[in-house]
PDB file of C-alpha atoms in Angstrom:
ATOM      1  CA  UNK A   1     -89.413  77.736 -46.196  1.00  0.00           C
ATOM      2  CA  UNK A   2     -91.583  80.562 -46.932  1.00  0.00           C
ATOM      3  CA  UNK A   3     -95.101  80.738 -44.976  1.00  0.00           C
ATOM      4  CA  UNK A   4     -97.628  79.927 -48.083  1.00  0.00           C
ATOM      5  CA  UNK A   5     -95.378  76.866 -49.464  1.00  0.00           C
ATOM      6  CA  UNK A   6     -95.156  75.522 -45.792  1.00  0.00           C
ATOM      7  CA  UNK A   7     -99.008  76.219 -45.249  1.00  0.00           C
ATOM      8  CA  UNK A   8     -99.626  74.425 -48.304  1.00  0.00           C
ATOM      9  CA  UNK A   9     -97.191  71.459 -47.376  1.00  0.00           C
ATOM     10  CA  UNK A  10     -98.916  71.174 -44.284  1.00  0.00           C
ATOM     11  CA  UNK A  11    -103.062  71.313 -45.944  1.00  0.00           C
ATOM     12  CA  UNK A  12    -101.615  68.702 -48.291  1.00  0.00           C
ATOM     13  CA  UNK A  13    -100.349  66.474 -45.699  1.00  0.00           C
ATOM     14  CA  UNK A  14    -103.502  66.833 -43.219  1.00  0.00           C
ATOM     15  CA  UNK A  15    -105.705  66.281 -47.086  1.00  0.00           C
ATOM     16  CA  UNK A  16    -104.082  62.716 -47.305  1.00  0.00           C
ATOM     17  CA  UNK A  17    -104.757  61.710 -43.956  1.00  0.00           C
ATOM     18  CA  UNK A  18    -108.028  62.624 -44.316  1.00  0.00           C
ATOM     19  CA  UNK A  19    -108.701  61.142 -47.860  1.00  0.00           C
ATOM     20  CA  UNK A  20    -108.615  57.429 -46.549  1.00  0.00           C
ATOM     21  CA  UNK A  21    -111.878  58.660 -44.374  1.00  0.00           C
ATOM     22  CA  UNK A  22    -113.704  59.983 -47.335  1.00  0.00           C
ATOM     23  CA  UNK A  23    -112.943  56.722 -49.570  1.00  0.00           C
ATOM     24  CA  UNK A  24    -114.105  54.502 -46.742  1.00  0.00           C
ATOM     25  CA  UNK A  25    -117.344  56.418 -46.232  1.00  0.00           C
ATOM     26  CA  UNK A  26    -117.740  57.341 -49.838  1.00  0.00           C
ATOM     27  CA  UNK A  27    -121.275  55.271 -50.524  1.00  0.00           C
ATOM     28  CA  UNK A  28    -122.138  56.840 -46.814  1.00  0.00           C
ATOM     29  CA  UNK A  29    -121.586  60.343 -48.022  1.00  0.00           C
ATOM     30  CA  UNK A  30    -122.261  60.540 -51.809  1.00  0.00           C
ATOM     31  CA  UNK A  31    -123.094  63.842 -51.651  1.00  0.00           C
ATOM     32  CA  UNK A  32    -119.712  64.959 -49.780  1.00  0.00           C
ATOM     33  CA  UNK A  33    -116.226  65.745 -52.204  1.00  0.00           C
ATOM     34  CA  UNK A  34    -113.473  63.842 -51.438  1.00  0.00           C
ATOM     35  CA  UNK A  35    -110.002  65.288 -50.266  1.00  0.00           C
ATOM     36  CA  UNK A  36    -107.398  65.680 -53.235  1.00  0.00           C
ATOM     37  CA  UNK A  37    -104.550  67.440 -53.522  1.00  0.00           C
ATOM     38  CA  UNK A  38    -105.169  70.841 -53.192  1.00  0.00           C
ATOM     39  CA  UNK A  39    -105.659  72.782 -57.186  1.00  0.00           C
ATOM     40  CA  UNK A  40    -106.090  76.621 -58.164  1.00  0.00           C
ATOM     41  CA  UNK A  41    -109.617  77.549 -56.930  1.00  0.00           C
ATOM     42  CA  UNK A  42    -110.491  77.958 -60.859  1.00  0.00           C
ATOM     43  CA  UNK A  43    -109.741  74.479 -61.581  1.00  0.00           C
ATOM     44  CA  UNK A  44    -112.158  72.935 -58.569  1.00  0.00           C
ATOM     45  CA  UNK A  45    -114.684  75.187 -59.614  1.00  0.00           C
ATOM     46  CA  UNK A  46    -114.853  73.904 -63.217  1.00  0.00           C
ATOM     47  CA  UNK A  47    -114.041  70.510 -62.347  1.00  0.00           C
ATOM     48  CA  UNK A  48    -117.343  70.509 -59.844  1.00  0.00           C
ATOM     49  CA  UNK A  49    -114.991  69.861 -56.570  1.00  0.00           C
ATOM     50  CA  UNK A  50    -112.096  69.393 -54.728  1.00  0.00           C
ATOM     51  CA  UNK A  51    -109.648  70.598 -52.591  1.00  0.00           C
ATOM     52  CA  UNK A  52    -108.279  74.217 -52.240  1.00  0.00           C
ATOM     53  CA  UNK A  53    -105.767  76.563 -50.349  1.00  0.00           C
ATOM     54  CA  UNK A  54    -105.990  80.449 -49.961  1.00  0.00           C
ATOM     55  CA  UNK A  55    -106.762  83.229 -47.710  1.00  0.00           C
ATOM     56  CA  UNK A  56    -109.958  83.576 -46.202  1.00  0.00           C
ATOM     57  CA  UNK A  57    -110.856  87.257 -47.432  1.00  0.00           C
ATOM     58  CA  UNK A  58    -114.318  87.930 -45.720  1.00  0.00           C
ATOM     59  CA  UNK A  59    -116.746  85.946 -43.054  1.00  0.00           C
ATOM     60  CA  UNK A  60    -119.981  85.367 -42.269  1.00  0.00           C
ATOM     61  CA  UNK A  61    -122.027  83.112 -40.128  1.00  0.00           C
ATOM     62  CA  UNK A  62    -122.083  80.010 -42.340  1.00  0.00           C
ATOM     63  CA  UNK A  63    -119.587  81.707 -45.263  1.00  0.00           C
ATOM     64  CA  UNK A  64    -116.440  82.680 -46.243  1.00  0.00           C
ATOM     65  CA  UNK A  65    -115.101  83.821 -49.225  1.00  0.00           C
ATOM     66  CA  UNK A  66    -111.874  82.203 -50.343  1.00  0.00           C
ATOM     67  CA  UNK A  67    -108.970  83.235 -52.819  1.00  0.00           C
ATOM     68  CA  UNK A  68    -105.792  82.141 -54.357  1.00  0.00           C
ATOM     69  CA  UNK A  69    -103.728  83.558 -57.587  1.00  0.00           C
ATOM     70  CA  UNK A  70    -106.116  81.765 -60.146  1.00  0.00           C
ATOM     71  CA  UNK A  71    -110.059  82.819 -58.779  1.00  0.00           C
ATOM     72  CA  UNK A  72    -111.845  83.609 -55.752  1.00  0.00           C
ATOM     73  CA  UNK A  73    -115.186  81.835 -54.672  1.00  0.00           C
ATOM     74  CA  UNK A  74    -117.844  81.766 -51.734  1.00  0.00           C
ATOM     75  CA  UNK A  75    -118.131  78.847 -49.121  1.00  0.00           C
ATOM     76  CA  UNK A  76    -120.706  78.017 -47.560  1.00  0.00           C
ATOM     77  CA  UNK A  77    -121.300  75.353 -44.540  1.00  0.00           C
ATOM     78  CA  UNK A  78    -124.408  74.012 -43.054  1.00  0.00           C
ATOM     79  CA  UNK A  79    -124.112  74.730 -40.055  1.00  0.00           C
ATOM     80  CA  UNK A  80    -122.297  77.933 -38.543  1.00  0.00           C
ATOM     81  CA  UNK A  81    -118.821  78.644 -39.315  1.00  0.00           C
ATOM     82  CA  UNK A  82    -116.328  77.006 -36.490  1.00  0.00           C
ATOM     83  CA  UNK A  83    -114.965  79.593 -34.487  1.00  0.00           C
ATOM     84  CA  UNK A  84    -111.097  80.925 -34.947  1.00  0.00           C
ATOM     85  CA  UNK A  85    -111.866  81.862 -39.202  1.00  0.00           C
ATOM     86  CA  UNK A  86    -110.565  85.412 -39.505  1.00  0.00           C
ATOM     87  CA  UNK A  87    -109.950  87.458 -42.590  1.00  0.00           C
ATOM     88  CA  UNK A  88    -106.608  87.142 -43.976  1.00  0.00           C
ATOM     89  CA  UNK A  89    -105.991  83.306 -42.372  1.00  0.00           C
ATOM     90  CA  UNK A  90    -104.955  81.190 -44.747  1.00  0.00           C
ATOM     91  CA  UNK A  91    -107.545  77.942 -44.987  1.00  0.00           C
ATOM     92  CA  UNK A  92    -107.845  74.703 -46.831  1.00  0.00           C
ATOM     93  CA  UNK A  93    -111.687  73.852 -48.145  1.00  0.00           C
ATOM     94  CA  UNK A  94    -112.176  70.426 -49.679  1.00  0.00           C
ATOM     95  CA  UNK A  95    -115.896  70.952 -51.313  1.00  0.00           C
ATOM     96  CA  UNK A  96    -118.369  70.574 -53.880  1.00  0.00           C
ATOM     97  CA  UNK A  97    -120.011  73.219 -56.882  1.00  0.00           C
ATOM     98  CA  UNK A  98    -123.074  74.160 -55.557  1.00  0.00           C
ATOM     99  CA  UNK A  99    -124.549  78.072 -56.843  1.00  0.00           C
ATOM    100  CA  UNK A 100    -121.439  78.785 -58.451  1.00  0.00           C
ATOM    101  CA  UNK A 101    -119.107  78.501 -55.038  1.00  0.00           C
ATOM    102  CA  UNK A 102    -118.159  75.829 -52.749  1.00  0.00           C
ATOM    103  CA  UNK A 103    -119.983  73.881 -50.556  1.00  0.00           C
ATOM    104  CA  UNK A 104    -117.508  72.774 -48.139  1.00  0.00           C
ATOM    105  CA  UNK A 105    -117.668  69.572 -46.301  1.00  0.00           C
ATOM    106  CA  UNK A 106    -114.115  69.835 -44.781  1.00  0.00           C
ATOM    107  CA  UNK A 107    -112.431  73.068 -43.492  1.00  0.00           C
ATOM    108  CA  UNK A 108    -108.745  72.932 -42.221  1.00  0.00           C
ATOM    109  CA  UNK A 109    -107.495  75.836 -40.336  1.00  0.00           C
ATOM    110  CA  UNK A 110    -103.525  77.346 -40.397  1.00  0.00           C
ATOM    111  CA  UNK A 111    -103.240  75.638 -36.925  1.00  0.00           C
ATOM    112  CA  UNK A 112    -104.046  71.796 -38.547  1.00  0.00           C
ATOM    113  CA  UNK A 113    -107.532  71.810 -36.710  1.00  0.00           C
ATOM    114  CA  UNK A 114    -109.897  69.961 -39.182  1.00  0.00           C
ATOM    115  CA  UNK A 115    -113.543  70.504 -38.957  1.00  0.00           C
ATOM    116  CA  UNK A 116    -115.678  68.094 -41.308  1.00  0.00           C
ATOM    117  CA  UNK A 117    -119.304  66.901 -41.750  1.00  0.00           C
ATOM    118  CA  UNK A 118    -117.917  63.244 -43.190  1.00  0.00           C
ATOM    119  CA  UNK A 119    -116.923  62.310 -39.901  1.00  0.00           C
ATOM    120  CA  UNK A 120    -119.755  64.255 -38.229  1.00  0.00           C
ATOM    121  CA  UNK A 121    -122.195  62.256 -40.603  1.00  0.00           C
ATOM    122  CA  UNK A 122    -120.367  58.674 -40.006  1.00  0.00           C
ATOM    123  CA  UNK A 123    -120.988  59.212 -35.987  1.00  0.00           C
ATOM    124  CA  UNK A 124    -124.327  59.981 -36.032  1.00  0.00           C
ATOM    125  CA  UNK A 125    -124.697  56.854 -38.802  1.00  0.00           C
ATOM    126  CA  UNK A 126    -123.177  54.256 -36.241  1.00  0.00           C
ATOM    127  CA  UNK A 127    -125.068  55.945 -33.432  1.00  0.00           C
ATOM    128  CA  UNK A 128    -128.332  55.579 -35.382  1.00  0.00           C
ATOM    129  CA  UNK A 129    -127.512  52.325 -36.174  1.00  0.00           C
ATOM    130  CA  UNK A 130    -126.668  51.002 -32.838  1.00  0.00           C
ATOM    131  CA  UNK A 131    -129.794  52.047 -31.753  1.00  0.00           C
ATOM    132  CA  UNK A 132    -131.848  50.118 -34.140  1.00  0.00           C
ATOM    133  CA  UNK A 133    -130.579  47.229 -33.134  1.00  0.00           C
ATOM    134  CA  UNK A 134    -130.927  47.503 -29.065  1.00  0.00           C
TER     135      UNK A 134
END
């Protein structure tokens, strides 16, 4: 199996597992995309959001620019980036359209390690809320 196709097969699988979180906490996070399958970076740019796959081509502190065959597009994050993006890794970004890029609320790296604000943002919800009620 070649390297992209595996890569791919892998974002995909690690995207559904991580779908059933982003339905459950959908009316938590209405601001977050949900995970899909991943699409061309052209089609989740005019659809408003989604999922992609493609090499990282350039970093920053809280960016990254992203491309595949169709388009490439900046990501941003709110925080700072998580440590181990390099140029020329291949990434998955499930995100929104905000400024003409992506606003990513999930990143998935070529090793399967999944950094996301949905589960980030559910934590700190239940912590909140247990401590309203003590």
């Amino acid at each position: 199996m070649r390297k992209p196709a595996a890569f791919a097969l892998l974002a995909g699988l690690a995207s559904g597992t991580v779908f059933g979180l982003g339905t459950a906490l959908a009316d938590q996070t209405s601001h977050s995309a949900q995970a899909s399958a991943p699409q061309p970076i052209a089609d989740v740019l005019n659809a408003g959001g989604g999922t992609v796959v493609g090499s990282v081509t350039a970093v920053g502190a809280n960016w990254l620019t992203v491309s595949d065959e169709s388009a490439r597009t900046n990501v941003t994050v709110r925080d700072a980036l998580p440590e181990g993006i390099h140029q020329g890794d291949p990434i998955t970004i499930v995100g929104r359209v905000r400024h003409g890029g992506l606003m990513a609320s999930e990143i998935i790296l070529a090793d399967g390690t999944w950094h996301g604000s949905i589960a980030q943002t559910a934590e700190r919800s239940t912590r909140d809320s247990d401590e309203d009620e003590n």
